Amino acid sequence: VPHTDGASLYIRPFIFANDVGLGVHASKHYIFCIICAPSGAYYAEGINPVRIYVEDEYIRAAPGLTGFTKCGGNYAASIKAGELAEEQGYAQVLWLDGVEKKYVEEVGSMNIMFKIDGKVYTAATVGTVLPGVTRRSCIELLKDWGYEVVEGKIAIADIMAAAREGKLEEVFGTGTAAVVSPVKELVWKGEHAFIGDGKIGPVTQKLYDTMTGMQWGKLPDTKGWIVPVGKEILSRLSPYGVLKGLLHYRRGAARPFAL
């Protein structure tokens, strides 16, 4: 487990089918794994706000599909649009809904929030938006600090109008690795919206400082989010512990091999 400032042990469970053969049907056998990857500081050179391209042709999710969960297919569907945005100098894609293509949903693989005229808006998690833990944590903190948080449909046209009126104060993504990722510019149908002065906003910075402060033990955990991990658990996360778990794996059993 890394001990340098800003570093962490990134833990990500995943599962994949391992039936022998090809066929279009649910698998009968699966392997459940947990990735335990030492990670350096996400913002090694400071938190630099990014430019975001609003995608109004490709979609990442639609009602009745898998947009609400961490599914590999969601990432596959996002690659083409991401490449096109990158070619134009944008860091990520802001996804609109898959039906009307007018309501904002996620940015890249993160949830996204907009501070407009003192209120914070974010897409509701109603089937196509991932109910992220970091998203929920930000909402709790914002409410504790007295901000009104509105979860619902947010039209991209309204966001751009707020920018024109000078009311779009901050925009930031929320996710496990980055915690928060500030946005300095949005472009939609050729119109550019510039947020703030191109630097991270005060609320975004406070969210980042508070959550990372609690994670790294620099601030008191006022929310009960931090769980002490004993030596026994840490030993199971070692390469030896993972290998030992693999040796206990039984074919056809979806059981964890690290924890």
Short mmCIF file of C-alpha atoms in Angstrom, two decimals:
data_model
loop_
_atom_site.label_atom_id
_atom_site.label_comp_id
_atom_site.label_asym_id
_atom_site.label_seq_id
_atom_site.Cartn_x
_atom_site.Cartn_y
_atom_site.Cartn_z
CA VAL A 1 0.00 0.00 0.00
CA PRO A 2 1.58 3.33 -1.05
CA HIS A 3 2.36 5.79 1.73
CA THR A 4 3.39 8.87 -0.27
CA ASP A 5 1.12 11.90 -0.23
CA GLY A 6 -1.72 11.57 -2.73
CA ALA A 7 -1.04 7.94 -3.58
CA SER A 8 -3.48 5.11 -2.90
CA LEU A 9 -4.31 1.46 -3.38
CA TYR A 10 -6.94 1.36 -6.10
CA ILE A 11 -9.33 -1.54 -5.47
CA ARG A 12 -11.66 -2.57 -8.28
CA PRO A 13 -13.73 -5.77 -8.30
CA PHE A 14 -14.72 -7.23 -11.65
CA ILE A 15 -16.23 -10.42 -13.04
CA PHE A 16 -16.03 -12.16 -16.39
CA ALA A 17 -17.53 -15.27 -17.95
CA ASN A 18 -15.28 -18.27 -18.63
CA ASP A 19 -17.51 -20.85 -20.30
CA VAL A 20 -15.71 -23.00 -22.86
CA GLY A 21 -17.30 -22.24 -26.22
CA LEU A 22 -19.04 -19.41 -28.04
CA GLY A 23 -22.73 -18.57 -27.86
CA VAL A 24 -25.17 -15.73 -27.34
CA HIS A 25 -26.49 -16.55 -23.89
CA ALA A 26 -25.75 -15.92 -20.24
CA SER A 27 -22.70 -17.80 -19.01
CA LYS A 28 -22.93 -20.60 -16.46
CA HIS A 29 -19.45 -20.03 -15.07
CA TYR A 30 -17.75 -16.84 -13.95
CA ILE A 31 -14.53 -15.68 -12.33
CA PHE A 32 -14.74 -12.91 -9.76
CA CYS A 33 -11.52 -10.94 -9.29
CA ILE A 34 -10.32 -7.89 -7.41
CA ILE A 35 -7.68 -5.60 -8.89
CA CYS A 36 -5.43 -4.09 -6.20
CA ALA A 37 -3.26 -1.57 -8.00
CA PRO A 38 -0.89 0.87 -6.27
CA SER A 39 -1.59 4.29 -7.79
CA GLY A 40 0.40 7.49 -7.72
CA ALA A 41 -1.10 10.92 -7.12
CA TYR A 42 -3.85 11.58 -9.67
CA TYR A 43 -3.00 15.28 -9.79
CA ALA A 44 0.78 15.16 -9.47
CA GLU A 45 1.14 18.71 -10.85
CA GLY A 46 -2.00 20.27 -9.42
CA ILE A 47 -5.66 20.16 -10.43
CA ASN A 48 -5.88 21.62 -13.90
CA PRO A 49 -9.41 22.25 -15.27
CA VAL A 50 -10.17 20.59 -18.59
CA ARG A 51 -12.04 21.36 -21.82
CA ILE A 52 -15.11 19.22 -22.53
CA TYR A 53 -16.88 18.44 -25.82
CA VAL A 54 -20.65 17.99 -25.62
CA GLU A 55 -21.50 14.95 -27.75
CA ASP A 56 -24.85 15.19 -29.56
CA GLU A 57 -24.48 12.34 -32.07
CA TYR A 58 -23.07 9.29 -30.27
CA ILE A 59 -24.59 8.04 -27.01
CA ARG A 60 -23.16 5.94 -24.17
CA ALA A 61 -26.41 4.59 -22.72
CA ALA A 62 -30.14 4.37 -23.30
CA PRO A 63 -33.12 3.45 -21.12
CA GLY A 64 -33.38 -0.27 -20.50
CA LEU A 65 -29.65 -0.92 -21.01
CA THR A 66 -26.64 -0.87 -18.67
CA GLY A 67 -25.83 2.82 -18.16
CA PHE A 68 -26.64 2.60 -14.45
CA THR A 69 -23.82 0.16 -13.66
CA LYS A 70 -20.11 -0.42 -14.24
CA CYS A 71 -20.36 -2.48 -17.43
CA GLY A 72 -17.61 -2.92 -20.00
CA GLY A 73 -20.09 -2.28 -22.80
CA ASN A 74 -20.61 1.29 -21.57
CA TYR A 75 -16.91 1.99 -22.04
CA ALA A 76 -16.83 0.34 -25.47
CA ALA A 77 -19.65 2.57 -26.67
CA SER A 78 -17.76 5.68 -25.57
CA ILE A 79 -14.44 5.11 -27.33
CA LYS A 80 -15.25 6.54 -30.78
CA ALA A 81 -16.71 9.78 -29.46
CA GLY A 82 -13.81 10.12 -27.04
CA GLU A 83 -11.29 9.81 -29.86
CA LEU A 84 -13.06 12.45 -31.94
CA ALA A 85 -13.15 14.84 -29.00
CA GLU A 86 -9.46 14.29 -28.30
CA GLU A 87 -8.59 15.03 -31.93
CA GLN A 88 -10.20 18.45 -31.46
CA GLY A 89 -8.25 19.18 -28.29
CA TYR A 90 -10.85 18.23 -25.70
CA ALA A 91 -10.09 16.06 -22.69
CA GLN A 92 -13.43 14.27 -22.48
CA VAL A 93 -16.99 13.96 -23.72
CA LEU A 94 -20.10 15.23 -21.96
CA TRP A 95 -22.82 12.69 -22.72
CA LEU A 96 -26.43 13.62 -23.41
CA ASP A 97 -29.41 11.33 -22.96
CA GLY A 98 -29.89 8.63 -25.58
CA VAL A 99 -33.50 9.50 -26.47
CA GLU A 100 -33.84 13.25 -26.99
CA LYS A 101 -30.13 14.11 -26.88
CA LYS A 102 -30.81 17.25 -24.87
CA TYR A 103 -30.28 16.35 -21.18
CA VAL A 104 -26.80 15.98 -19.67
CA GLU A 105 -25.91 12.64 -18.05
CA GLU A 106 -22.22 11.89 -17.45
CA VAL A 107 -18.80 13.19 -18.46
CA GLY A 108 -16.47 10.47 -19.70
CA SER A 109 -17.01 7.75 -17.10
CA MET A 110 -17.74 10.19 -14.26
CA ASN A 111 -20.81 11.86 -12.83
CA ILE A 112 -20.95 15.61 -13.38
CA MET A 113 -22.23 18.60 -11.40
CA PHE A 114 -23.01 22.20 -12.32
CA LYS A 115 -23.08 25.13 -9.88
CA ILE A 116 -25.51 27.64 -11.34
CA ASP A 117 -26.44 30.83 -9.49
CA GLY A 118 -25.62 29.30 -6.11
CA LYS A 119 -27.38 25.94 -6.62
CA VAL A 120 -25.75 22.65 -7.60
CA TYR A 121 -27.39 20.55 -10.31
CA THR A 122 -26.65 16.94 -11.28
CA ALA A 123 -28.41 14.31 -13.36
CA ALA A 124 -30.73 11.98 -11.49
CA THR A 125 -29.72 8.32 -11.33
CA VAL A 126 -32.82 6.93 -13.01
CA GLY A 127 -31.42 4.08 -15.11
CA THR A 128 -28.84 5.56 -17.48
CA VAL A 129 -26.61 7.34 -14.95
CA LEU A 130 -24.28 5.56 -12.56
CA PRO A 131 -25.12 6.18 -8.86
CA GLY A 132 -21.47 6.83 -8.01
CA VAL A 133 -20.23 6.74 -4.43
CA THR A 134 -18.17 9.91 -4.95
CA ARG A 135 -21.26 11.60 -6.40
CA ARG A 136 -23.24 10.67 -3.29
CA SER A 137 -20.42 11.83 -1.02
CA CYS A 138 -20.26 15.22 -2.77
CA ILE A 139 -24.02 15.65 -2.46
CA GLU A 140 -23.91 14.92 1.28
CA LEU A 141 -21.09 17.39 1.88
CA LEU A 142 -22.70 20.09 -0.24
CA LYS A 143 -25.95 19.78 1.71
CA ASP A 144 -24.00 19.91 4.98
CA TRP A 145 -22.46 23.18 3.79
CA GLY A 146 -25.88 24.66 3.05
CA TYR A 147 -26.03 24.28 -0.72
CA GLU A 148 -29.24 23.25 -2.43
CA VAL A 149 -28.58 20.19 -4.64
CA VAL A 150 -31.07 19.52 -7.44
CA GLU A 151 -31.12 15.99 -8.90
CA GLY A 152 -33.11 15.78 -12.11
CA LYS A 153 -33.11 16.52 -15.83
CA ILE A 154 -30.72 19.28 -16.85
CA ALA A 155 -30.96 20.51 -20.43
CA ILE A 156 -27.66 21.38 -22.10
CA ALA A 157 -29.40 24.40 -23.63
CA ASP A 158 -30.14 25.73 -20.14
CA ILE A 159 -26.53 25.24 -19.07
CA MET A 160 -25.24 27.17 -22.07
CA ALA A 161 -27.80 29.90 -21.41
CA ALA A 162 -26.60 30.13 -17.81
CA ALA A 163 -23.05 30.53 -19.10
CA ARG A 164 -24.11 33.39 -21.39
CA GLU A 165 -25.82 35.08 -18.44
CA GLY A 166 -22.76 34.68 -16.21
CA LYS A 167 -24.56 32.30 -13.84
CA LEU A 168 -22.57 29.12 -14.60
CA GLU A 169 -20.13 29.35 -11.71
CA GLU A 170 -18.49 25.92 -11.53
CA VAL A 171 -18.58 22.58 -13.37
CA PHE A 172 -16.86 19.43 -12.14
CA GLY A 173 -16.88 15.68 -12.64
CA THR A 174 -16.87 13.29 -9.67
CA GLY A 175 -15.31 9.83 -9.60
CA THR A 176 -13.25 7.33 -7.63
CA ALA A 177 -9.78 8.05 -8.95
CA ALA A 178 -9.91 11.82 -9.47
CA VAL A 179 -12.39 12.60 -6.66
CA VAL A 180 -13.30 15.78 -8.56
CA SER A 181 -12.24 16.99 -12.00
CA PRO A 182 -12.92 20.69 -12.69
CA VAL A 183 -14.08 21.88 -16.11
CA LYS A 184 -13.07 25.22 -17.59
CA GLU A 185 -14.83 25.06 -20.96
CA LEU A 186 -17.79 23.38 -22.66
CA VAL A 187 -18.48 23.41 -26.39
CA TRP A 188 -21.85 22.47 -27.88
CA LYS A 189 -22.88 22.99 -31.50
CA GLY A 190 -20.01 25.42 -31.99
CA GLU A 191 -20.88 27.54 -28.95
CA HIS A 192 -18.26 27.82 -26.21
CA ALA A 193 -19.04 28.26 -22.53
CA PHE A 194 -16.14 29.38 -20.37
CA ILE A 195 -16.42 28.62 -16.65
CA GLY A 196 -14.93 30.99 -14.11
CA ASP A 197 -11.44 32.24 -14.83
CA GLY A 198 -10.17 28.89 -16.08
CA LYS A 199 -9.09 27.79 -12.61
CA ILE A 200 -10.64 25.36 -10.16
CA GLY A 201 -13.63 26.89 -8.36
CA PRO A 202 -13.79 27.34 -4.56
CA VAL A 203 -16.54 24.74 -4.01
CA THR A 204 -14.78 22.18 -6.21
CA GLN A 205 -11.53 22.79 -4.34
CA LYS A 206 -13.26 22.48 -0.97
CA LEU A 207 -14.83 19.16 -1.97
CA TYR A 208 -11.46 17.82 -3.09
CA ASP A 209 -9.64 19.03 0.02
CA THR A 210 -12.31 17.68 2.36
CA MET A 211 -12.65 14.22 0.86
CA THR A 212 -8.94 13.62 0.32
CA GLY A 213 -8.24 15.05 3.76
CA MET A 214 -10.53 12.45 5.32
CA GLN A 215 -9.15 9.68 3.10
CA TRP A 216 -5.55 10.41 4.08
CA GLY A 217 -6.30 11.05 7.76
CA LYS A 218 -5.47 14.76 7.64
CA LEU A 219 -9.01 15.80 8.53
CA PRO A 220 -11.44 14.18 10.99
CA ASP A 221 -13.96 11.82 9.44
CA THR A 222 -17.22 13.55 10.32
CA LYS A 223 -19.31 11.28 8.10
CA GLY A 224 -18.27 7.82 9.26
CA TRP A 225 -16.90 6.96 5.81
CA ILE A 226 -13.43 5.75 6.82
CA VAL A 227 -13.03 2.08 7.75
CA PRO A 228 -9.77 0.91 9.39
CA VAL A 229 -8.13 -1.99 7.53
CA GLY A 230 -6.28 -4.54 9.66
CA LYS A 231 -3.06 -6.38 8.86
CA GLU A 232 -4.97 -9.58 8.08
CA ILE A 233 -6.84 -7.89 5.22
CA LEU A 234 -3.69 -6.21 3.94
CA SER A 235 -1.90 -9.56 3.80
CA ARG A 236 -4.64 -10.90 1.54
CA LEU A 237 -4.07 -8.00 -0.85
CA SER A 238 -0.41 -8.95 -1.29
CA PRO A 239 0.73 -10.90 -4.39
CA TYR A 240 1.13 -13.99 -2.19
CA GLY A 241 -2.39 -13.60 -0.82
CA VAL A 242 -3.86 -13.30 -4.31
CA LEU A 243 -1.91 -16.33 -5.54
CA LYS A 244 -3.04 -18.35 -2.53
CA GLY A 245 -6.63 -17.41 -3.29
CA LEU A 246 -6.23 -18.46 -6.90
CA LEU A 247 -5.13 -21.91 -5.81
CA HIS A 248 -8.38 -22.26 -3.88
CA TYR A 249 -10.51 -21.31 -6.90
CA ARG A 250 -13.01 -23.98 -7.94
CA ARG A 251 -14.25 -24.11 -11.50
CA GLY A 252 -17.87 -23.00 -11.76
CA ALA A 253 -17.83 -21.10 -8.47
CA ALA A 254 -18.16 -17.32 -8.50
CA ARG A 255 -16.13 -16.74 -5.34
CA PRO A 256 -13.57 -14.03 -4.55
CA PHE A 257 -9.94 -15.07 -4.52
CA ALA A 258 -8.38 -12.06 -2.84
CA LEU A 259 -10.81 -11.13 -0.09
#
